[in-house]
Coordinates of C-alpha atoms in Angstrom, one line a residue:
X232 CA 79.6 68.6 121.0
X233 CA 82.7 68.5 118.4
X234 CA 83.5 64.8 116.6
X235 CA 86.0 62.3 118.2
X236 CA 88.2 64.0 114.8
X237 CA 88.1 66.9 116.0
X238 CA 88.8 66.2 119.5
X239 CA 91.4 63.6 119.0
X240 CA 93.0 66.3 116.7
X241 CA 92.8 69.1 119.2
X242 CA 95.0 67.5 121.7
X243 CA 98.0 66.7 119.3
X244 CA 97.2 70.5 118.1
X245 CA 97.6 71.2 121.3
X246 CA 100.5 69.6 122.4
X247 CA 102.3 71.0 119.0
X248 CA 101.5 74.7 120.0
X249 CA 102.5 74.2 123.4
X250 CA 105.9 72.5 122.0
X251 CA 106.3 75.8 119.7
X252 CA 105.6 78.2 122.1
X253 CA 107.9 76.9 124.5
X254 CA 110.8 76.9 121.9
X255 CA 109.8 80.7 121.1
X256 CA 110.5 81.4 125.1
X257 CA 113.5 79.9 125.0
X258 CA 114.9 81.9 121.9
X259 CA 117.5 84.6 123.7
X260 CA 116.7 88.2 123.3
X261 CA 119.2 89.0 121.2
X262 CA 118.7 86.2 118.5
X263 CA 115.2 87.7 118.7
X264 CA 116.2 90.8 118.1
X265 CA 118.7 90.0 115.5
X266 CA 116.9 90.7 112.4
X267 CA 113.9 93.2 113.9
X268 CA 114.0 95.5 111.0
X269 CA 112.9 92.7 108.7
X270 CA 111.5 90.0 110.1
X271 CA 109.5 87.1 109.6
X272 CA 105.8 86.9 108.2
X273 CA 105.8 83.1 108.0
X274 CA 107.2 79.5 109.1
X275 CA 107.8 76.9 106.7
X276 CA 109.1 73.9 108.9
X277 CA 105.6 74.6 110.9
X278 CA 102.9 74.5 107.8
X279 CA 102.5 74.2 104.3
X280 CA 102.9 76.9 101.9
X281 CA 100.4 77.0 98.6
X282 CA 102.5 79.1 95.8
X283 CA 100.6 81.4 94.2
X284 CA 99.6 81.2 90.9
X285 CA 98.3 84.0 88.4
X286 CA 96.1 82.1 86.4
X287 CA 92.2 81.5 87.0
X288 CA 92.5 77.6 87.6
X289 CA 90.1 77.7 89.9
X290 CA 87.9 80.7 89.7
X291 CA 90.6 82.8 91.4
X292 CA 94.2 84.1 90.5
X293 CA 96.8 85.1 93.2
X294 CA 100.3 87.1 93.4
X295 CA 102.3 87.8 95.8
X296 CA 103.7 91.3 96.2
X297 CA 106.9 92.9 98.8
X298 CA 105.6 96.0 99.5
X299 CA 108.0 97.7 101.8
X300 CA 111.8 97.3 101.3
X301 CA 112.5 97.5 105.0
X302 CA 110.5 95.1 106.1
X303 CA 109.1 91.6 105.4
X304 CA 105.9 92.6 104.9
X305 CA 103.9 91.1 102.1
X306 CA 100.4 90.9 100.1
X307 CA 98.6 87.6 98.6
X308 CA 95.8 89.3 95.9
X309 CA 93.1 87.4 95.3
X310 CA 91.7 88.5 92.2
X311 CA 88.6 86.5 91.0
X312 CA 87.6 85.4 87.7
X313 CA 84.4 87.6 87.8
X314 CA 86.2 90.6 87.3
X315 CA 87.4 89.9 83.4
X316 CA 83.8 89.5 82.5
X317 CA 80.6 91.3 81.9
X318 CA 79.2 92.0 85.5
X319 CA 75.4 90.8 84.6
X320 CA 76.6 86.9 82.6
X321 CA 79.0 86.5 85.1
X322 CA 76.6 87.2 88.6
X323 CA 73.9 84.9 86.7
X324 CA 76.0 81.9 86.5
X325 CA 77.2 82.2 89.5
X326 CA 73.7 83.0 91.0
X327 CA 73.3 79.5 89.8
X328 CA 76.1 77.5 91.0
X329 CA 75.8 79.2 94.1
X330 CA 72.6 78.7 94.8
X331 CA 72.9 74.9 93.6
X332 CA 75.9 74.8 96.3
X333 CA 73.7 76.6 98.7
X334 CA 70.4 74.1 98.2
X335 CA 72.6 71.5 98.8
X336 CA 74.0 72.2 102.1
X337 CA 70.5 73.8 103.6
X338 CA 69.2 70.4 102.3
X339 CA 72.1 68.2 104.2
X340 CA 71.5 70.1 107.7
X341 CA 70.2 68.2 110.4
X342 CA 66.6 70.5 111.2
X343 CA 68.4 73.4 111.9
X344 CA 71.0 76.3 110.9
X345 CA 74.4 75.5 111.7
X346 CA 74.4 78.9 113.3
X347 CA 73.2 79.1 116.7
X348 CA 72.1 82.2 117.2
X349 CA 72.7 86.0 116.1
X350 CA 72.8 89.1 117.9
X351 CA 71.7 92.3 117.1
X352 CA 69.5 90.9 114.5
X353 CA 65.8 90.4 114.4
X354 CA 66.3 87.3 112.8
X355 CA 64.7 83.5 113.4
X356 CA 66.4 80.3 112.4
X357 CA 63.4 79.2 110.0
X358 CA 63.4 83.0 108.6
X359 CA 67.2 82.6 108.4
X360 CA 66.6 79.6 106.3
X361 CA 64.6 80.8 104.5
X362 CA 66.4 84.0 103.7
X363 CA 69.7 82.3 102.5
X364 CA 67.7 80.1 100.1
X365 CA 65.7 82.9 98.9
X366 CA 69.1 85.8 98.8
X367 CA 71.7 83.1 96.5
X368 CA 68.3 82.1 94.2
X369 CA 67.4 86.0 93.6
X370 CA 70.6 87.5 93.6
X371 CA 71.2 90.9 92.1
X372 CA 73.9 93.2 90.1
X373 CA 74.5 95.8 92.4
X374 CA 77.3 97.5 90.5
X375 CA 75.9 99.1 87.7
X376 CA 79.1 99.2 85.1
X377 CA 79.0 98.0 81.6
X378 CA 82.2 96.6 80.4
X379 CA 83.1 94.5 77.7
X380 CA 84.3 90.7 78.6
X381 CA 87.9 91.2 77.5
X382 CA 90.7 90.0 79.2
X383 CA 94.5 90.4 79.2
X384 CA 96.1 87.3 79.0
X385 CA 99.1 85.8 77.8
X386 CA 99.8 82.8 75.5
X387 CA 99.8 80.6 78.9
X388 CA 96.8 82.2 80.1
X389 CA 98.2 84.4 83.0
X390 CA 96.4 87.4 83.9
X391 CA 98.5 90.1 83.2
X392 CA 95.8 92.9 84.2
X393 CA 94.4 95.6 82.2
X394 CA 96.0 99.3 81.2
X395 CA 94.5 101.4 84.2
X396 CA 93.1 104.0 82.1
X397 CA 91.1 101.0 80.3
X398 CA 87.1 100.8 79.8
X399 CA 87.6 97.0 79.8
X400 CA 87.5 96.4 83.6
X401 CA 85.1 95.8 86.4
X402 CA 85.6 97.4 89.6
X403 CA 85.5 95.6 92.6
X404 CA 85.3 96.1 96.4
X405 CA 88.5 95.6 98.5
X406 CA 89.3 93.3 101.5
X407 CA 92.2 92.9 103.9
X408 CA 92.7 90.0 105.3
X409 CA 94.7 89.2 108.5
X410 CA 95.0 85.5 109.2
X411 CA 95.6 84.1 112.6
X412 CA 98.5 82.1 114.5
X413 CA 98.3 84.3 118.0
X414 CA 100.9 86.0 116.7
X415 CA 103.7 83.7 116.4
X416 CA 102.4 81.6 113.8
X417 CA 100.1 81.5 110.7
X418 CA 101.1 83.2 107.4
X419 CA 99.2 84.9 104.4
X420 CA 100.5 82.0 101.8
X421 CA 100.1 78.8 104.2
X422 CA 97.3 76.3 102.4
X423 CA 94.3 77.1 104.9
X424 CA 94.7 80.5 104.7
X425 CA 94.8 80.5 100.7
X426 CA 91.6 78.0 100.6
X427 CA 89.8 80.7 102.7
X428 CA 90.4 83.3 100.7
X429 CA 89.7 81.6 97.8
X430 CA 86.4 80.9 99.4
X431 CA 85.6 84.3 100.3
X432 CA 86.6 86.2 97.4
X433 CA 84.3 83.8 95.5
X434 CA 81.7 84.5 97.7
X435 CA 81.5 87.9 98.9
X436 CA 82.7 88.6 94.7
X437 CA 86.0 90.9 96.2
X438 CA 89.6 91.5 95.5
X439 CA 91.2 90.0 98.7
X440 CA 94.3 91.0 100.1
X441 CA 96.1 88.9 102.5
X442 CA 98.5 90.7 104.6
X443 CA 101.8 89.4 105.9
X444 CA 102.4 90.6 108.5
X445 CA 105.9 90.1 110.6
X446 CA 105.8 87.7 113.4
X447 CA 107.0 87.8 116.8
X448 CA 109.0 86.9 119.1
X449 CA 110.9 88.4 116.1
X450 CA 109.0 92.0 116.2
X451 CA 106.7 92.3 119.0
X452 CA 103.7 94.8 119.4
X453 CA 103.3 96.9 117.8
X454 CA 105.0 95.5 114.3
X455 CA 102.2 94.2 113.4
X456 CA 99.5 96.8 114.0
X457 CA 101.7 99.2 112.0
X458 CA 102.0 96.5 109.3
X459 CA 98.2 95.9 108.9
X460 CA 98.2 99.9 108.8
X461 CA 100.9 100.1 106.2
X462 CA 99.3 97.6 103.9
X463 CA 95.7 100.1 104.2
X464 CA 98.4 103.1 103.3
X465 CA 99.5 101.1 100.1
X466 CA 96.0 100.4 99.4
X467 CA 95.3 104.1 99.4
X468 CA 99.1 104.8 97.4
X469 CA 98.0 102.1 94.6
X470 CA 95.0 104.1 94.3
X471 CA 96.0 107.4 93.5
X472 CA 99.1 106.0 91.6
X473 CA 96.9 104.5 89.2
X474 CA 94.5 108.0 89.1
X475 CA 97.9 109.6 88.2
X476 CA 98.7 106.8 85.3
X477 CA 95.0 107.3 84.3
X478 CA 95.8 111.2 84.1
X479 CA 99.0 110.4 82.1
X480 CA 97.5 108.3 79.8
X481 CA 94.7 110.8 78.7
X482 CA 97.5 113.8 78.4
X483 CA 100.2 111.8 76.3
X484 CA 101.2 109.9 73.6
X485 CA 103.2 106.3 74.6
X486 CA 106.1 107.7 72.9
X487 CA 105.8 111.3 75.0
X488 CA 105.7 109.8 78.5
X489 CA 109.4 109.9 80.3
X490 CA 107.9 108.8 84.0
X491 CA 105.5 106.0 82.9
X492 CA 105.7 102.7 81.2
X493 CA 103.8 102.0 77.5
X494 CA 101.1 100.9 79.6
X495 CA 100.2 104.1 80.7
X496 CA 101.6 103.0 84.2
X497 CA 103.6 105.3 86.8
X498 CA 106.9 104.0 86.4
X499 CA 110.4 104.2 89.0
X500 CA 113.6 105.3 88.3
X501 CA 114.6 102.3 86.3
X502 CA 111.7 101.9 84.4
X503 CA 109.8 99.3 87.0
X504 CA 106.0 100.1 87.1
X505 CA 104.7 101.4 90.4
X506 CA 101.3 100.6 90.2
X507 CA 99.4 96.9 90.4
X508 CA 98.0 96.8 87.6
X509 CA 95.4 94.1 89.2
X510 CA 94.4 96.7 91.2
X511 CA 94.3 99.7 89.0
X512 CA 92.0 97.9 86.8
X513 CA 89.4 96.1 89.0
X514 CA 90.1 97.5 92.8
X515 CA 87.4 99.9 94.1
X516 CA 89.5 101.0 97.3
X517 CA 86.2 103.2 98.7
X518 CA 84.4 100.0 99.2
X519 CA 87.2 98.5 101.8
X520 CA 86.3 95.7 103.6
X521 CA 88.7 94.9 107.0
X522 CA 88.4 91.1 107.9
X523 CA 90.9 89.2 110.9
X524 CA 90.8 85.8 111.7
X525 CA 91.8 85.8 115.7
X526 CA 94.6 87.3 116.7
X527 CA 93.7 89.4 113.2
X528 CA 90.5 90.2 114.3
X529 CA 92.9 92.4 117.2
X530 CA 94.9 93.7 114.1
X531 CA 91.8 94.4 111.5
X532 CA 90.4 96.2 114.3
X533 CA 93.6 98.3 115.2
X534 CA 93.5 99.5 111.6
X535 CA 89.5 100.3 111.6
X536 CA 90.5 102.5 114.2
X537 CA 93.5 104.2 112.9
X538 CA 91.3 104.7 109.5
X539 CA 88.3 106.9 111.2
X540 CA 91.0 108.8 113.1
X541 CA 92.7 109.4 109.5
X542 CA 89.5 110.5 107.6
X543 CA 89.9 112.1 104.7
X544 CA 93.8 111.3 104.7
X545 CA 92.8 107.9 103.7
X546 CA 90.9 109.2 100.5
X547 CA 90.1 107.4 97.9
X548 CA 89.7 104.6 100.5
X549 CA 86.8 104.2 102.6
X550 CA 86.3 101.6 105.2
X551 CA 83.1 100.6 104.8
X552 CA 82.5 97.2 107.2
X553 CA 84.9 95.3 109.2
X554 CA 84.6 91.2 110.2
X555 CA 86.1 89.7 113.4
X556 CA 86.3 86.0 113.4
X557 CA 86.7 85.1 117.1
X558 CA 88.5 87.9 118.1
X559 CA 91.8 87.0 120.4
X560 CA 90.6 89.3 122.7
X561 CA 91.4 89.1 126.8
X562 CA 91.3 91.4 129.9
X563 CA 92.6 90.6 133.7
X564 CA 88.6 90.4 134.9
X565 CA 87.6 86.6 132.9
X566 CA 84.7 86.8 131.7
X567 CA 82.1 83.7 132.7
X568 CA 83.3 81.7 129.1
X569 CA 87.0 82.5 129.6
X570 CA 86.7 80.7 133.2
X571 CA 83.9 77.8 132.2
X572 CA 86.2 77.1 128.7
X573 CA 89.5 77.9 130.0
X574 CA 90.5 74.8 128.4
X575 CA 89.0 74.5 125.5
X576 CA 89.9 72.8 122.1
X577 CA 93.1 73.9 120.1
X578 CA 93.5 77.2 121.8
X579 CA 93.3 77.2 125.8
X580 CA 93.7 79.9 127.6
X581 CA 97.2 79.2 129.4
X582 CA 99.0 79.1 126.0
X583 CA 97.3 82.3 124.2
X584 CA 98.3 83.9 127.8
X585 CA 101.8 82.7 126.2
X586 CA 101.5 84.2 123.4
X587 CA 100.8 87.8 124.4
X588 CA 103.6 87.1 126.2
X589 CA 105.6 86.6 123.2
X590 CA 103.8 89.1 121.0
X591 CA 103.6 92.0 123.9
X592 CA 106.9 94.1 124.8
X593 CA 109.4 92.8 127.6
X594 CA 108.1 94.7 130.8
X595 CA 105.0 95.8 129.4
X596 CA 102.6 92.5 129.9
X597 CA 99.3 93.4 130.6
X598 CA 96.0 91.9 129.8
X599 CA 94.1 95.0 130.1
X600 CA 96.1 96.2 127.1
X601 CA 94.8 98.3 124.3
X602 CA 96.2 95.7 121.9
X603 CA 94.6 92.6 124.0
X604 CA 91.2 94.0 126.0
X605 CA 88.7 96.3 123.3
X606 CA 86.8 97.9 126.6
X607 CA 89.0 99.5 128.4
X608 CA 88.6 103.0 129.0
X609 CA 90.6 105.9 126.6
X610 CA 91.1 103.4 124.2
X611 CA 89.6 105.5 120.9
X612 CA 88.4 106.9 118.9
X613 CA 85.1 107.2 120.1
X614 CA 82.9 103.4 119.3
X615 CA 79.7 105.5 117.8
X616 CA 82.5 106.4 114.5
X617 CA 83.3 102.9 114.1
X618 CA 82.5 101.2 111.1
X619 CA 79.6 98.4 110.6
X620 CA 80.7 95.3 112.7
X621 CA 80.2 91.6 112.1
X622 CA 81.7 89.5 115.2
X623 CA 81.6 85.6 114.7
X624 CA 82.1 83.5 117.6
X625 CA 82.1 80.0 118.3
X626 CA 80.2 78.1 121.5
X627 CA 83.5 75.9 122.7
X628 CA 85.6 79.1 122.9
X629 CA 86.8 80.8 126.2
X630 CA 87.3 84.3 124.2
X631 CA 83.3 84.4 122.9
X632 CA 82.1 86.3 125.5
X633 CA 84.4 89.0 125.6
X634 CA 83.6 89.3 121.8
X635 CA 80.2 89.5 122.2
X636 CA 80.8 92.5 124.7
X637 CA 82.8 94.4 122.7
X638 CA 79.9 94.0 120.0
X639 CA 77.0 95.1 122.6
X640 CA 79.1 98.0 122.9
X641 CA 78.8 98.7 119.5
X642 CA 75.3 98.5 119.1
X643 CA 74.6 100.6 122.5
X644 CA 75.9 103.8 120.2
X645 CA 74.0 102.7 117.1
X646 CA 76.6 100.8 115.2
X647 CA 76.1 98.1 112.8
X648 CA 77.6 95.0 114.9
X649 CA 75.3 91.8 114.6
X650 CA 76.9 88.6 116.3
X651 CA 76.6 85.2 114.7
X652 CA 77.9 82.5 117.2
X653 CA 78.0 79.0 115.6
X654 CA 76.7 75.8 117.8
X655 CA 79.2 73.0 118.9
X656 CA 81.6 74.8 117.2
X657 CA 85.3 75.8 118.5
X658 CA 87.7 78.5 117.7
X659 CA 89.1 78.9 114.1
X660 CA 86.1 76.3 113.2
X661 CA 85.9 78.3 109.5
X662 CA 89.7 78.7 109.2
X663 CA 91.3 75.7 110.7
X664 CA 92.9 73.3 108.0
X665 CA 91.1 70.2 109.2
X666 CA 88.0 71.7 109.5
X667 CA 87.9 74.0 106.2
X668 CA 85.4 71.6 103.9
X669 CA 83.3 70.5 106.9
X670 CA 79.5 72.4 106.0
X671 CA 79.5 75.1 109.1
X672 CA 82.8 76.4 107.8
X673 CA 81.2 76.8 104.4
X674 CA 77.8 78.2 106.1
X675 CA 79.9 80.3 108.0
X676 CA 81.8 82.0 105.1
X677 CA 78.1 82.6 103.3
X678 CA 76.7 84.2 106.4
X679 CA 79.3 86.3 106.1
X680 CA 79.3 87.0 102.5
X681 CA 75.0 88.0 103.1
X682 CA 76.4 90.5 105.7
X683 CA 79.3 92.3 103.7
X684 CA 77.3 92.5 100.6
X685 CA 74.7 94.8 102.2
X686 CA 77.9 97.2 103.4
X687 CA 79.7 97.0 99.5
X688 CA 76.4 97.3 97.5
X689 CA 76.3 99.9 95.0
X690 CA 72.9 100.6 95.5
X691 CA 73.0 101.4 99.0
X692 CA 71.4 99.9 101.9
X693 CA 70.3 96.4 100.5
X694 CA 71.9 93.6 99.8
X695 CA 73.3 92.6 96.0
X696 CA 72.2 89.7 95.1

């Protein structure tokens, strides 16, 4: 069972949300309304907001980008320090402090694997054991680039990015990240969300980018769907923008180029670059990785569908895994969790009925929607062209079981979609301020860095450690 902590915590959580939520009802339609082509992507009088801060204090350097002029819509990158260096001294030192960290957690568990049990995987706990210790002790360089370990800093040491038709760089995969907040709350810049994806670009060795994406009751479904889409669309622009500066680069001189910058960059009409140059130098958009934290486990989703329906349009990015952390999933018929755990810790199930409220369109409420149920019928494209699936789900949580469904129905047509459900553990157990440094938050973020690796290696099928 969760600590006294954590269940003393989750009833003032709960009385908070409750207190929010209500407020939200009570905001008139047209106040709601008022600003709907820009909205809101975060809430500062509700949580704390980390700035972001381009130097690599801590192993990782962030930014934050606007990326569409009519909207609110925003991007966190992660960029981390591996990525300035030489891909084989960089992996072995942090072979070693990883493995070092991971010893020492194996070491301090109880018997037994944080993790409960895994679907989908011929897996045992001791082999499991076994397996992390032996992976983050033998781990690999699966991306086969020689670069030289120069980087492109200023006199204050702020990453400034390499030229994008460089040979100094080291590509990297790509990951979206969609935090959680049941749609009403949560932001890409709040303190928990930064510390996880610190923690997972680390890890999984990735560029993330954290998407905000506008709220509601300010813009209801499906704002932000279409925003988790548009940020995979800038993805793919950023990529051929810096093919194009590339292209200009190798055709003219610095003083010849009228529509790019001395960089070599694509420039605008008043001289602004157009590409990031953090991701023309290090982003390797056809190794995309889509991971949501609850209600953006709905929203990463969405967008893995709308990618295989766009195919090639997409190109250069490919969508090669997706993650759903306890997916805030839900359908009319409750499943035997959703009525045995009805009211569980944190999120119960009368206030996330709340919040589809406030996130789906007036007169359009429905459980069984495509936005909030992943079985109903018609809702495509066909599961068998999904991409590989990782579902994490957590014991004390009504919405598990639903999850896990929607991952047996992956793995009926032959998709990749293991499930890794985490013992005495509640919803947003890896993501949740309070219980971010507790050990099965930082098991849980490994377990998924083992899986993602095998989907962004280089080599192929195997993993790259």
């Amino acid at each position: 069972m969760p600590s006294v902590a954590v269940k003393l915590y989750s009833v003032f959580f709960k009385f908070m949300l409750k207190h929010r939520l209500q407020n939200r009802t009570q905001i008139p339609l047209d106040d709601a309304n008022a600003d709907s082509s820009f909205g809101v992507t975060s809430r500062p009088d509700e949580e704390s907001i980390a700035a972001s801060n381009p130097s690599f204090t801590d192993g990782v350097a962030t930014k934050d980008i606007h990326i569409d002029p009519t909207t609110s819509v925003s991007i966190r990158i992660f960029l981390p320090e591996t990525s300035l260096g030489s891909p084989d001294s960089d992996l072995r030192a942090q072979s070693k402090s990883t493995a070092k960290a991971s010893a020492r957690l194996l070491d301090s568990l109880p018997g037994s694997s944080p993790r409960r049990n895994s679907y989908g995987a011929a897996t045992t706990d001791n082999v499991t054991d076994n397996h992390y210790r032996n992976s983050f002790n033998h781990r690999r360089n699966s991306y086969g680039c020689n670069v030289d370990d120069l980087a492109s800093k200023s006199e204050n040491g702020v990453y400034r990015g390499y030229s994008p038709g460089g040979k100094n760089c080291r590509k990297l995969p790509v990951m979206l990240q969609f935090h959680g907040g049941g749609f009403v709350s949560g932001s890409n810049d709040s303190v928990s969300n930064d510390f996880f994806c610190r923690r997972i670009a680390k890890l999984c060795d990735v560029i993330v980018l954290a998407i905000g994406y506008r709220l509601s009751p300010e813009n209801r479904y499906p704002a932000a769907f279409e925003d988790g889409l548009k940020a995979l669309y800038w993805l793919a622009k950023q990529a051929n923008l810096a093919e194009c500066s590339k292209s200009l680069g190798n055709t003219r001189g610095g003083a010849d180029m009228k529509k790019s910058d001395s960089h070599g960059h694509i420039a605008d009409a008043f001289g602004a670059s157009m590409t990031e140059p953090w991701l023309a130098a290090h982003g390797d958009p056809s190794r995309c990785v889509l991971l949501g934290v609850s209600c953006g486990g709905n929203i990463a989703d969405y967008v893995a569908r709308k990618a295989v329906e766009a195919g090639n349009l997409l190109d250069p990015v490919k969508v090669v895994a997706q993650v759903l952390m306890y997916p805030f999933f839900i359908g009319n018929v409750p499943t035997h969790s959703e009525i045995k755990l009805a009211n569980s810790y944190f999120y119960d199930k009368a206030m996330c009925i709340l919040a589809w409220k406030l996130f789906l369109p007036e007169g359009e409420f429905d459980l069984d929607h495509p936005a909030a149920n992943p079985l109903i019928a018609g809702r495509g494209p066909p599961l068998k062209r999904m991409p590989p699936t990782l579902t994490v789900v957590a014991e004390h949580d009504w919405m598990r079981d639903r999850a896990i469904a929607y991952s047996e129905e992956l793995r009926k047509v032959n998709v990749d979609a293991p499930v890794l459900e985490y013992k005495d553990a509640v919803h947003e157990f890896a993501t949740l301020d309070m219980l971010l440094k507790t050990p099965q938050a930082q098991a849980c973020a490994e377990d998924i860095a083992i899986w993602v690796k095998k989907h962004i290696s280089l080599r192929g099928h195997e993993f790259s450690y």
